[in-house]
Coordinates of C-alpha atoms (C1' of nucleotides) in Angstrom, one line a residue:
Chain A
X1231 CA -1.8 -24.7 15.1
X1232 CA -3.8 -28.0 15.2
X1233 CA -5.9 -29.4 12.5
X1234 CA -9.0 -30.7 14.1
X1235 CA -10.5 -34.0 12.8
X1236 CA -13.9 -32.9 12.0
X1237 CA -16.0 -35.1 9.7
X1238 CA -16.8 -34.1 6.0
X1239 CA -20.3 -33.4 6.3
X1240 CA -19.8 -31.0 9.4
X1241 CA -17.3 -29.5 7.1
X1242 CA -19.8 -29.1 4.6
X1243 CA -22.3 -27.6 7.2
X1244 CA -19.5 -24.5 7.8
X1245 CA -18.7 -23.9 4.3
X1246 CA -22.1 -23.8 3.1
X1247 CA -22.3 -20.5 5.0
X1248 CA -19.3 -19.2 3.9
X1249 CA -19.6 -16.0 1.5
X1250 CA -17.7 -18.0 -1.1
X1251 CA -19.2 -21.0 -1.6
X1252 CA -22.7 -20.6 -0.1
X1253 CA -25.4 -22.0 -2.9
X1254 CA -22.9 -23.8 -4.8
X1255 CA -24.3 -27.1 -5.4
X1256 CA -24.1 -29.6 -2.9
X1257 CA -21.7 -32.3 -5.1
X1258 CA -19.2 -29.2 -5.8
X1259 CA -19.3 -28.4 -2.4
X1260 CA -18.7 -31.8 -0.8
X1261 CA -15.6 -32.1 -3.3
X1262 CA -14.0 -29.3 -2.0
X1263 CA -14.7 -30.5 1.7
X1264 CA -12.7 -33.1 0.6
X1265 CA -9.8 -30.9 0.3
X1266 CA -10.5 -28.9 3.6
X1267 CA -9.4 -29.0 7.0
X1268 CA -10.2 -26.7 9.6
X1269 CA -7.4 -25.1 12.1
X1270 CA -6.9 -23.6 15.1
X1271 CA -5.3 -21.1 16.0
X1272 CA -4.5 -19.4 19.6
X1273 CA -3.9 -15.7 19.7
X1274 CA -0.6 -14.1 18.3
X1275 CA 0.1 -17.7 16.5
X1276 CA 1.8 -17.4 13.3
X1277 CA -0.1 -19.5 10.5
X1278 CA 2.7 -18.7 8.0
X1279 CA 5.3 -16.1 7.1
X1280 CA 6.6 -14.1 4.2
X1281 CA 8.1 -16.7 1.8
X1282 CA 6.8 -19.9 3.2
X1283 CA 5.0 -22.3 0.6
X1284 CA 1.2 -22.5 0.6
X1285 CA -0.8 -24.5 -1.7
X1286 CA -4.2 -23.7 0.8
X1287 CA -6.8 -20.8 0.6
X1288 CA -7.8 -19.6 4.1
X1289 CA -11.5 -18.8 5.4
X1290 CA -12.1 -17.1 8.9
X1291 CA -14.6 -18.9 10.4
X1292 CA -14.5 -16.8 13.7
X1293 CA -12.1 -14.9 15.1
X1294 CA -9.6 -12.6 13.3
X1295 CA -6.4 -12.7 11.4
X1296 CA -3.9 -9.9 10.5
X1297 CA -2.0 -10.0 7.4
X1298 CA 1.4 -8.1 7.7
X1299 CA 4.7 -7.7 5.7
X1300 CA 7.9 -6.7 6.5
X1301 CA 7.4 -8.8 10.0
X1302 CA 10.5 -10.7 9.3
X1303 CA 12.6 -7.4 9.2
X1304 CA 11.3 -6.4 12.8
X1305 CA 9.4 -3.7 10.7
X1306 CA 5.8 -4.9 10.7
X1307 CA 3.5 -3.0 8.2
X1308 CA -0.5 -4.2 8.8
X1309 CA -2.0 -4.5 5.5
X1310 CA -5.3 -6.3 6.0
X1311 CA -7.3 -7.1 8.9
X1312 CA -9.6 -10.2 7.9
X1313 CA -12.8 -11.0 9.9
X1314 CA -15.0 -13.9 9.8
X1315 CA -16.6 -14.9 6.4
X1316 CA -13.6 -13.7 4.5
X1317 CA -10.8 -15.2 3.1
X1318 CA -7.5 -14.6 2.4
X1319 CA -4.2 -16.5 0.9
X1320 CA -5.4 -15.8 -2.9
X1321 CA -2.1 -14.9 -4.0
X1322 CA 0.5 -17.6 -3.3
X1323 CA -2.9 -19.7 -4.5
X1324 CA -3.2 -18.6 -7.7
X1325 CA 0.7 -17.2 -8.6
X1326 CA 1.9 -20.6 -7.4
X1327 CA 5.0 -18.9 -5.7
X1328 CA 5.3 -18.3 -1.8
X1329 CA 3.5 -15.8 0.6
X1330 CA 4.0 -12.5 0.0
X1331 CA 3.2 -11.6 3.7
X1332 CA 2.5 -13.1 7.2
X1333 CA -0.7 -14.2 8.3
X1334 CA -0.8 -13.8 13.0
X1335 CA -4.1 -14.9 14.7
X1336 CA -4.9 -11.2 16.6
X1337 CA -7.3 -13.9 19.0
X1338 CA -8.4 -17.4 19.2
X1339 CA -9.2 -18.2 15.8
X1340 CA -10.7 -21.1 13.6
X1341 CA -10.2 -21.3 10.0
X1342 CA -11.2 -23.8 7.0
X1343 CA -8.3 -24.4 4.6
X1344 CA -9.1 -25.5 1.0
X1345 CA -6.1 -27.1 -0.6
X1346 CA -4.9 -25.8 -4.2
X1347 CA -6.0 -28.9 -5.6
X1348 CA -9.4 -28.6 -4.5
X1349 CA -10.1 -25.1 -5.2
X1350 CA -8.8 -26.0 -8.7
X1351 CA -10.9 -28.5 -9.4
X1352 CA -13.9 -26.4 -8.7
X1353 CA -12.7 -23.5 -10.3
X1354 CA -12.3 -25.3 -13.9
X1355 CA -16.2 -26.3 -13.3
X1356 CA -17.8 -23.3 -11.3
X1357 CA -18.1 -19.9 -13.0
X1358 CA -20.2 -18.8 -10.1
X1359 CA -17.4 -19.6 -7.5
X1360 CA -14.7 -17.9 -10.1
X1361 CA -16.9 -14.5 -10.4
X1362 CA -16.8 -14.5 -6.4
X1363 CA -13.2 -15.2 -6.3
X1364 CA -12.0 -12.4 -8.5
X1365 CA -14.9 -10.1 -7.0
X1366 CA -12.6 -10.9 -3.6
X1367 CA -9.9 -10.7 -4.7
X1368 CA -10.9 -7.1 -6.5
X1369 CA -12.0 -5.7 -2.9
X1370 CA -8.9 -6.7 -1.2
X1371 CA -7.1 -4.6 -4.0
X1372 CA -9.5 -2.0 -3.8
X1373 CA -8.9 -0.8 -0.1
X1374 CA -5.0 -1.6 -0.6
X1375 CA -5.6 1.3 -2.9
X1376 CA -7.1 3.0 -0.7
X1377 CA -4.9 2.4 2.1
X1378 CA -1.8 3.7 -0.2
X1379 CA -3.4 6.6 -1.2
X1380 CA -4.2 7.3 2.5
X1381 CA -0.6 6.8 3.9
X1382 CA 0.5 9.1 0.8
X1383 CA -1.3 12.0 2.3
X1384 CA 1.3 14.1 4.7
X1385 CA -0.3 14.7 7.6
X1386 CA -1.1 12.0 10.1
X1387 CA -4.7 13.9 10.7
X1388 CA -5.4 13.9 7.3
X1389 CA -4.9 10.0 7.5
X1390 CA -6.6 9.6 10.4
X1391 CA -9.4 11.8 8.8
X1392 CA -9.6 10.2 5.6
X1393 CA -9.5 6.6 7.0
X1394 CA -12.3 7.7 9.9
X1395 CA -14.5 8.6 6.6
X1396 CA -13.9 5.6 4.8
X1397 CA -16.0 4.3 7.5
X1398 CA -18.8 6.3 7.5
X1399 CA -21.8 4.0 6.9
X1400 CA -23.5 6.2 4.0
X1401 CA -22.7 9.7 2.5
X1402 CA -25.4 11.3 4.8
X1403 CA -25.1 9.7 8.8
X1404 CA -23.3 13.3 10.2
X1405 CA -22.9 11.0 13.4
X1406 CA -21.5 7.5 13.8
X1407 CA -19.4 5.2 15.4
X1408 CA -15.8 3.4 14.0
X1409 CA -14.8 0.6 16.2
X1410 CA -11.5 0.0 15.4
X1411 CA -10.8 -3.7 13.8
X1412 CA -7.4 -4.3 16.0
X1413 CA -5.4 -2.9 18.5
X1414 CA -4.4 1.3 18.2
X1415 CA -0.7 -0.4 17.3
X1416 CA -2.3 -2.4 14.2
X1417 CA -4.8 0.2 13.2
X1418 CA -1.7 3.0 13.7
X1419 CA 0.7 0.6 11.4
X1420 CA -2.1 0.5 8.6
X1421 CA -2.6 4.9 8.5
X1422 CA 1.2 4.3 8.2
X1423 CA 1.9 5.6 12.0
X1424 CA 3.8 5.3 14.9
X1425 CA 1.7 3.8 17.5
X1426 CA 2.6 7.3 19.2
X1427 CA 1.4 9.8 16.6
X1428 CA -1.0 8.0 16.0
X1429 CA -2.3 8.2 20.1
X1430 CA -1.2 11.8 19.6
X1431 CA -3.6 12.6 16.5
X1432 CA -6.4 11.0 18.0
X1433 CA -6.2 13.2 21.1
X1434 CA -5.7 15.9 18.8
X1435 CA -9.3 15.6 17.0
X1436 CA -10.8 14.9 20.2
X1437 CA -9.3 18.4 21.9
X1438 CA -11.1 19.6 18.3
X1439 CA -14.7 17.9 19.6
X1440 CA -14.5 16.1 15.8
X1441 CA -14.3 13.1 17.9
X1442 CA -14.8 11.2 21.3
X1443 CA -12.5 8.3 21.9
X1444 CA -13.8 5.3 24.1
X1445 CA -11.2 2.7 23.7
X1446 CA -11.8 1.1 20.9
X1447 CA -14.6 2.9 19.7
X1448 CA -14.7 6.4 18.0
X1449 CA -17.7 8.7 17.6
X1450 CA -17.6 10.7 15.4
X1451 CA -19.0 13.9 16.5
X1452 CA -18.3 16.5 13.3
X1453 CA -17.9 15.3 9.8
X1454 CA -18.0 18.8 8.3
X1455 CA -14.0 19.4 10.3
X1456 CA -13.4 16.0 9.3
X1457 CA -13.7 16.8 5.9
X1458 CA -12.1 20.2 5.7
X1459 CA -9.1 18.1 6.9
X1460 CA -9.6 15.8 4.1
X1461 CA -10.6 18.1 1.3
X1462 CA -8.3 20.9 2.5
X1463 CA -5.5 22.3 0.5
X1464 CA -6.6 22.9 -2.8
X1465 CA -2.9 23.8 -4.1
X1466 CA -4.1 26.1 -7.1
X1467 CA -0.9 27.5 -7.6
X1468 CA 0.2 30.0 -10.3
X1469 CA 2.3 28.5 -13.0
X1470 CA 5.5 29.6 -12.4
X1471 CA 6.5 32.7 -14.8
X1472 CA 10.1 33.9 -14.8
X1473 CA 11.3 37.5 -14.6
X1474 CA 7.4 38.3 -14.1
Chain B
X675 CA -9.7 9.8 -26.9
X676 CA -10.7 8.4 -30.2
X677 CA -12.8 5.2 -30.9
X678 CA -11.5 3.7 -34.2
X679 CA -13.5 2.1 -36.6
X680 CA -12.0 -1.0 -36.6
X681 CA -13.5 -4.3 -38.1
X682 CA -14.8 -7.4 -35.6
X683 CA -12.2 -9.5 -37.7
X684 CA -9.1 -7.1 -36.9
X685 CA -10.0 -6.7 -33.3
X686 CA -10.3 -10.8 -33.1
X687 CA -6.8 -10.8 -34.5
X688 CA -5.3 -8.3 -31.7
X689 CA -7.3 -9.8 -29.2
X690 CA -6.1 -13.2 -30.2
X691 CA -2.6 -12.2 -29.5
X692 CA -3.5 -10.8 -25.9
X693 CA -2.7 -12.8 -23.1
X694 CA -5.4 -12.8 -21.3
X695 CA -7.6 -13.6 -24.8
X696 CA -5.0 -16.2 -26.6
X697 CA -6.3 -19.8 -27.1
X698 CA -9.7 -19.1 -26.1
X699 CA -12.2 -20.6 -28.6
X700 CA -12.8 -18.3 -32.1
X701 CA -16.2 -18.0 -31.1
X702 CA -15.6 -17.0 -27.7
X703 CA -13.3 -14.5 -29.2
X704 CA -15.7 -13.0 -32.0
X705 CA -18.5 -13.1 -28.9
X706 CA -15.6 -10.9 -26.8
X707 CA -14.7 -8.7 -29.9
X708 CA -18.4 -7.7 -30.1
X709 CA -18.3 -5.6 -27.3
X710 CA -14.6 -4.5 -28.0
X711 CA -13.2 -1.4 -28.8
X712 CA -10.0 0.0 -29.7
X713 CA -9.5 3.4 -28.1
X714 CA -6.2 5.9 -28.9
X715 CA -5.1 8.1 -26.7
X716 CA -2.7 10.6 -27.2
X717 CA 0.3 10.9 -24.6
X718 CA -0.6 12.9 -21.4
X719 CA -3.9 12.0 -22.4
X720 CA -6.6 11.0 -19.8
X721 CA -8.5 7.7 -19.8
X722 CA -10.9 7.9 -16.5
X723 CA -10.6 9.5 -13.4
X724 CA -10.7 8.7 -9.9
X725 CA -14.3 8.7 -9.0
X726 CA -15.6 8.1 -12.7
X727 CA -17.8 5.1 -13.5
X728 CA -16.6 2.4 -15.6
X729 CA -17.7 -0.2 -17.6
X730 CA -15.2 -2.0 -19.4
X731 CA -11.7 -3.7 -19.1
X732 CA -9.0 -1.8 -20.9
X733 CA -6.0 -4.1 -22.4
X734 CA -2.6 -2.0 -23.6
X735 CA -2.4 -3.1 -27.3
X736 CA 0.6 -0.4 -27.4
X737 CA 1.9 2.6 -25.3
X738 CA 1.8 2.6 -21.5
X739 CA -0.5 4.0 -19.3
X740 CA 0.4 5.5 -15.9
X741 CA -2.1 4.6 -13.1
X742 CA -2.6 6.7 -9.9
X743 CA -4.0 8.0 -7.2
X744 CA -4.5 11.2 -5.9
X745 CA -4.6 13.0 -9.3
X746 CA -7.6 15.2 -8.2
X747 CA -6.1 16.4 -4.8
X748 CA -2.4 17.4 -7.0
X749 CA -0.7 14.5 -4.9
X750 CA -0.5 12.3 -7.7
X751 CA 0.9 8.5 -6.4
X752 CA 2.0 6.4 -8.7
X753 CA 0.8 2.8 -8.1
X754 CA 1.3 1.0 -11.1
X755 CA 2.5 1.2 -14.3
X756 CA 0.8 -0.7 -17.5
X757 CA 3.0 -1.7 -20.3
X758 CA 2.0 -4.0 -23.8
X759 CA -0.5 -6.4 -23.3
X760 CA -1.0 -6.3 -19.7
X761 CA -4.8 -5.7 -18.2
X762 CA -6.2 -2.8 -16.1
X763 CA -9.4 -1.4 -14.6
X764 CA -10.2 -4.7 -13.4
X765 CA -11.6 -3.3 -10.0
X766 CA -14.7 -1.3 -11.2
X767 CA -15.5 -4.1 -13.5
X768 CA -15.4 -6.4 -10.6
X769 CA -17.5 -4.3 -8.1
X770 CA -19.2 -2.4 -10.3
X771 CA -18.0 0.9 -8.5
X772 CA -16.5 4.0 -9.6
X773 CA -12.6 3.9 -11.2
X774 CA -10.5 4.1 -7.5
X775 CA -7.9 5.6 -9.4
X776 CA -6.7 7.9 -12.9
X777 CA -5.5 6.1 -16.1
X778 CA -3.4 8.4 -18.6
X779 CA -1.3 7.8 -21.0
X780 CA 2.7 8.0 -20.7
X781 CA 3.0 7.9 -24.2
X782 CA 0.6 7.8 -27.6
X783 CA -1.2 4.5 -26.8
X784 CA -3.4 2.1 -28.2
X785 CA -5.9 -0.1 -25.8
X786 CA -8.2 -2.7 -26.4
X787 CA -11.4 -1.7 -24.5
X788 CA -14.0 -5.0 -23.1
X789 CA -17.4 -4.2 -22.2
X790 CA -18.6 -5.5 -18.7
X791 CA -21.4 -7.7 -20.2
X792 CA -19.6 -9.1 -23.2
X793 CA -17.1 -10.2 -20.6
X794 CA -18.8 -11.0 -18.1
X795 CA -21.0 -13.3 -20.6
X796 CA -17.4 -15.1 -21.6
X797 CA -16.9 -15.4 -17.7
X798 CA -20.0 -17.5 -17.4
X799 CA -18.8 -19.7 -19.7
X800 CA -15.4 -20.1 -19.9
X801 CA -13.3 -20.8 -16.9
X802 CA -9.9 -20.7 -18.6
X803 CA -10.5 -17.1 -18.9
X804 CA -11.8 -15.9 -15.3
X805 CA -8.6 -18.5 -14.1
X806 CA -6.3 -16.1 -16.2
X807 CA -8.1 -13.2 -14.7
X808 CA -7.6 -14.2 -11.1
X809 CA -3.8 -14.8 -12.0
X810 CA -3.7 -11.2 -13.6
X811 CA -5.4 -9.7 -10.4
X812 CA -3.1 -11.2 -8.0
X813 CA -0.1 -10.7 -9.6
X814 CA -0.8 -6.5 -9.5
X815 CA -2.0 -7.4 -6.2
X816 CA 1.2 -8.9 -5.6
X817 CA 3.6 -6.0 -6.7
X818 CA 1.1 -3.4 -4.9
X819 CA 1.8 -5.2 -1.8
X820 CA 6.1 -5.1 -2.7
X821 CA 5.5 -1.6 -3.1
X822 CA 3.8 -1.1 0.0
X823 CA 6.2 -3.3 1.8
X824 CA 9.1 -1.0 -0.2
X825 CA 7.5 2.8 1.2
X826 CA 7.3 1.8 4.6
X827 CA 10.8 1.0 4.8
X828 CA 12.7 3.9 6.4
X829 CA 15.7 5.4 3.7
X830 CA 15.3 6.6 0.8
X831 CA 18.3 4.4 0.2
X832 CA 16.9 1.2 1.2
X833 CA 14.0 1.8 -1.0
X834 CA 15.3 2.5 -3.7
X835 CA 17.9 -1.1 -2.9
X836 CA 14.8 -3.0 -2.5
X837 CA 13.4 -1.6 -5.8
X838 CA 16.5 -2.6 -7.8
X839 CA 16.8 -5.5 -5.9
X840 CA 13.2 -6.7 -7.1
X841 CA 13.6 -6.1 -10.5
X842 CA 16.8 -8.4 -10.8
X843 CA 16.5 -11.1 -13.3
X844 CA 17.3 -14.2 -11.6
X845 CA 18.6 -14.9 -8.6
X846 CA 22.1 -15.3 -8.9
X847 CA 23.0 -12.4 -11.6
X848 CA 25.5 -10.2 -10.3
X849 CA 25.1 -7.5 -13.2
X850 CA 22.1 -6.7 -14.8
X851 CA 20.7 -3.5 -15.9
X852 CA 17.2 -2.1 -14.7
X853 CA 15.0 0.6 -17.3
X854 CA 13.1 2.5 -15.5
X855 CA 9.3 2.1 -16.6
X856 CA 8.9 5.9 -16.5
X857 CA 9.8 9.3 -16.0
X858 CA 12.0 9.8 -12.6
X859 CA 9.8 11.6 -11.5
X860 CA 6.9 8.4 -11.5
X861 CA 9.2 6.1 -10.8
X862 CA 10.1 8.2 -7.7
X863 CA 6.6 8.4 -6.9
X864 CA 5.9 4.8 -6.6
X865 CA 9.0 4.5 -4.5
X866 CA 6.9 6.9 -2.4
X867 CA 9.7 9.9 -2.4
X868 CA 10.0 13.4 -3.8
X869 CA 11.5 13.2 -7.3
X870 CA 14.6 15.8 -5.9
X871 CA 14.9 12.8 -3.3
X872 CA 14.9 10.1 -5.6
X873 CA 17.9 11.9 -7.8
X874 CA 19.6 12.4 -5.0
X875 CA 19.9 8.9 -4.0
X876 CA 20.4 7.8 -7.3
X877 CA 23.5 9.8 -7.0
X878 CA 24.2 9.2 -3.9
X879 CA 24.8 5.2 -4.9
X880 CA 26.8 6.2 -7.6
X881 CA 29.1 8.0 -5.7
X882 CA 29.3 4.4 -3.7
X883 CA 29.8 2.6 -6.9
X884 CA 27.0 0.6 -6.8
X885 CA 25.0 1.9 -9.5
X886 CA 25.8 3.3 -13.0
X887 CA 22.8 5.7 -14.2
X888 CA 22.6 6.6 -18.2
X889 CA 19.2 8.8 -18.4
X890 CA 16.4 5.7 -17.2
X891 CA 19.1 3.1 -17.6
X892 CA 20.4 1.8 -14.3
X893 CA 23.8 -0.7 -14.2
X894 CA 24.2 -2.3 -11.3
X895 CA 27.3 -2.9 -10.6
X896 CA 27.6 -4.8 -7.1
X897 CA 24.4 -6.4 -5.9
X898 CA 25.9 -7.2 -2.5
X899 CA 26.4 -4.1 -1.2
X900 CA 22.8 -3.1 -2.5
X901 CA 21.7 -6.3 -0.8
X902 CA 23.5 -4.9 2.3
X903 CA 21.4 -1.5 2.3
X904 CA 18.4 -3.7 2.2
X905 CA 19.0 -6.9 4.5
X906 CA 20.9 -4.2 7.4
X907 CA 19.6 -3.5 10.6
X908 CA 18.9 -7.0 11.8
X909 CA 18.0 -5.2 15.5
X910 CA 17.7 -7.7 17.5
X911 CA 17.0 -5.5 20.8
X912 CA 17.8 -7.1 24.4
X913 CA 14.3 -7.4 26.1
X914 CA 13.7 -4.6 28.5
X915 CA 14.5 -5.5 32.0
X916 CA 13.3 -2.9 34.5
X917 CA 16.3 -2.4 37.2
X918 CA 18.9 -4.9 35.2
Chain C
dC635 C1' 14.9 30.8 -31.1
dG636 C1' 12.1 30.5 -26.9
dA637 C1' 8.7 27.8 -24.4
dG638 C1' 8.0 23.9 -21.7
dC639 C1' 9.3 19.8 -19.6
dT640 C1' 12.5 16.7 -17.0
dG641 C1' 16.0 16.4 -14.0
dT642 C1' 19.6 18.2 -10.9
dT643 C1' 21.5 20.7 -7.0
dG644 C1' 21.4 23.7 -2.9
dA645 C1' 19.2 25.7 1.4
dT646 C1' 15.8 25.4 4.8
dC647 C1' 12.3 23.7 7.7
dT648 C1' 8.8 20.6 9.4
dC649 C1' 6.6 16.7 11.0
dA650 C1' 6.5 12.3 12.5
dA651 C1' 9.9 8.6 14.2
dT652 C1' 12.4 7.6 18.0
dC653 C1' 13.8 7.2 22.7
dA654 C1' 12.3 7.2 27.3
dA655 C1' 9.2 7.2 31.1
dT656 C1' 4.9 6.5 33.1
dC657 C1' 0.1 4.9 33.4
dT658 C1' -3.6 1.8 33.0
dG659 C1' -6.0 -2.5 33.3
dA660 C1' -6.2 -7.4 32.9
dG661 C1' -4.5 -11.5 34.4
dT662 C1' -2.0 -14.4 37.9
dG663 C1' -0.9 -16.4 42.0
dG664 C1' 0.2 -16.3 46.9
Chain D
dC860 C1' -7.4 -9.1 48.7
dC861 C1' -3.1 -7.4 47.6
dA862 C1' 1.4 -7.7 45.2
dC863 C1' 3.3 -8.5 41.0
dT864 C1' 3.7 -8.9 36.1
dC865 C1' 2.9 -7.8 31.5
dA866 C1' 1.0 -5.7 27.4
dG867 C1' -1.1 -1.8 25.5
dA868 C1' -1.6 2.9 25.6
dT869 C1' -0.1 7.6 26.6
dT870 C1' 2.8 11.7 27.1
dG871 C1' 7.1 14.3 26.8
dA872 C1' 11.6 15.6 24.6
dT873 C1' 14.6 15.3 20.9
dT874 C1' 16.2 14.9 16.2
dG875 C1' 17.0 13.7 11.7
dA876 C1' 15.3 12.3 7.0
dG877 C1' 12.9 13.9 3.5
dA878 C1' 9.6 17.5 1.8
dT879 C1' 9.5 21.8 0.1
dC880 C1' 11.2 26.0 -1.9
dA881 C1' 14.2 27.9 -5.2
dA882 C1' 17.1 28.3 -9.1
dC883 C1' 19.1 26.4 -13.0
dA884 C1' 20.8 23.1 -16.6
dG885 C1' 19.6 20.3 -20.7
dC886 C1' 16.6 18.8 -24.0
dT887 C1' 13.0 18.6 -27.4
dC888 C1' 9.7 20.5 -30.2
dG889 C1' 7.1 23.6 -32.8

DNA sequence: CGAGCTGTTGATCTCAATCAATCTGAGTGG
DNA sequence: CCACTCAGATTGATTGAGATCAACAGCTCG
């Protein structure tokens, strides 16, 4: 990890693009450089782990980070992929205790770091840059959701189906393509899967012709099947009557 | 669901008390208690469903309310459970989206409802508030991400260890009891097993003398060897060496 | 009382984890 | 250019934990 020595106004320059705190006005923004650094990172370095301190919120500028728990325990569950533009580290930030989870560079990665302090300061003073921040925050929760109801279903082609239509672009492409945000093991650990099954369910719907698999890209061929895998099983059962 | 007819001075006075309300200003309050309603729901009742649109921010004034995923497919999952004064629904209001999940009530319950543009007026103005907010949001981010962490580890044992384990008081009590927040069968679901499961390991800890269970009370009764279900397996697997 | 709900216990079965082996392609260096 | 390594992905065989099915025990409530 090294913290490059970058002057404030280039700082400035990258943050002022960020989704965050684009159009926030220029004094706010230069105040918050103040409390920034950028970092880099080479692939597979660890920025911090489960219960390490953090009094910084992170921005990928380019590259991509994974956010994991359970790393420490040799039983890595993926539970965010982060691309460049979004952030990540709200939670130690704002609940002042330590990281719930493990932040790993998956490649080469630069990232902007905006002490607690900073972030703070601008908070008390920017409702714009608050409204973001919980709107961010809300997202992240929002596909955790998702991804817990999606690991809840029992079969491992139902998840794969369900998480494959998560993707789909709009309610009406019958054709499109999912490129998979991180290797088959990460994707796999975040459908809750063995790296295995998950290979094995993928060659499954392609026997099927739902799907063609080209590495890391999957077309998706048939979203009517995918569906019925989704939607199947509508458990209407009788209420249970006894002697009857 | 019924809509009480309550007056703009009462609801100031509940809200007043609410956490995420208390020590705002009085006119920020009456400006909030505009667009307030106070909503009673009968227990078992229903306040949204997945897939429903929302528009306000529901506070628990009293009762609980049970909040899921999955209701509509009969795979209910449990992902949080809402006690006296705490906050939910926070994620349509954010992304103005449909609810992700079901809200019903565990028991007779009275909320507080918000409406999106009375509180999204106070947001513009008062940074106290959205501060509060983004603490309430990442601490249910937080325990969503514990729970996650908690399913994906393998036994039914474990999980249920690391469950007890999280709910101890401080760090260095060696007793302490745990109520469980809920029926078995919830709490079971948000430990991610079948409620015959859970009772089974329930038991099965009490044969071990670890646990003493008195209908949703739990005593625990030696937290090391329920730390020892949870901090086991430490594999620390010899690298593979081909021909060694 | 009987209906309905929660929780318990027993028997069975299934699917995905695990172990193990191989394959592929990228990168490295002689 | 080939030999070698190494990480990621694949495929096969095995198995065990937990889901599911089934029956029942308590309990509360109208």
């Amino acid at each position: 990890m090294i913290a490059l020595e970058l002057t404030t106004s280039q700082i400035m320059e990258i943050m002022g693009r960020l989704p965050y705190f684009q159009e926030l006005g220029n004094d706010e923004i230069s105040r918050l450089a103040e409390g920034a650094r950028e970092i880099s990172l080479k692939k597979k370095e660890i920025l911090y782990r489960e219960g390490d301190p953090a009094d910084a919120l992170f921005t990928v500028v380019s590259g991509s980070i994974k956010i994991s728990v359970g790393h420490s325990r040799n039983q890595e569950k993926v539970i965010d992929l982060v691309g460049r533009g979004q952030c990540f580290g709200e939670i130690p930030m704002f609940l002042h205790g330590p990281c719930p989870s493990t932040a790993q560079a998956m490649e080469d990665s630069y990232l902007l770091s905006v002490s607690r302090s900073a972030l703070m300061e601008a908070l008390d003073h920017n409702c714009l840059l608050a409204g973001r921040m919980l709107a961010g925050v809300c997202r992240r929760m929002h596909t955790l959701i998702k991804d817990i109801d999606n690991c809840h279903l029992r079969s491992s082609s139902q998840r794969l189906a369900s998480y494959l239509l998560q993707h789909r672009p709009d309610m009406h492409s019958r054709h499109y393509d999912v490129v998979l945000p991180g290797s088959k093991h990460d994707v796999a650990s975040i459908l809750g899967l063995s790296r295995e099954t998950f290979s094995r369910t993928l060659h499954q719907l392609e026997e099927e012709n739902i799907i063609r698999v080209t590495g890391p890209q999957i077309r998706i061929l048939d979203v009517e099947k995918l569906q019925s895998y989704n939607g199947w099983q509508r458990i209407e059962r009788p209420p249970y009557v006894k002697d009857q």
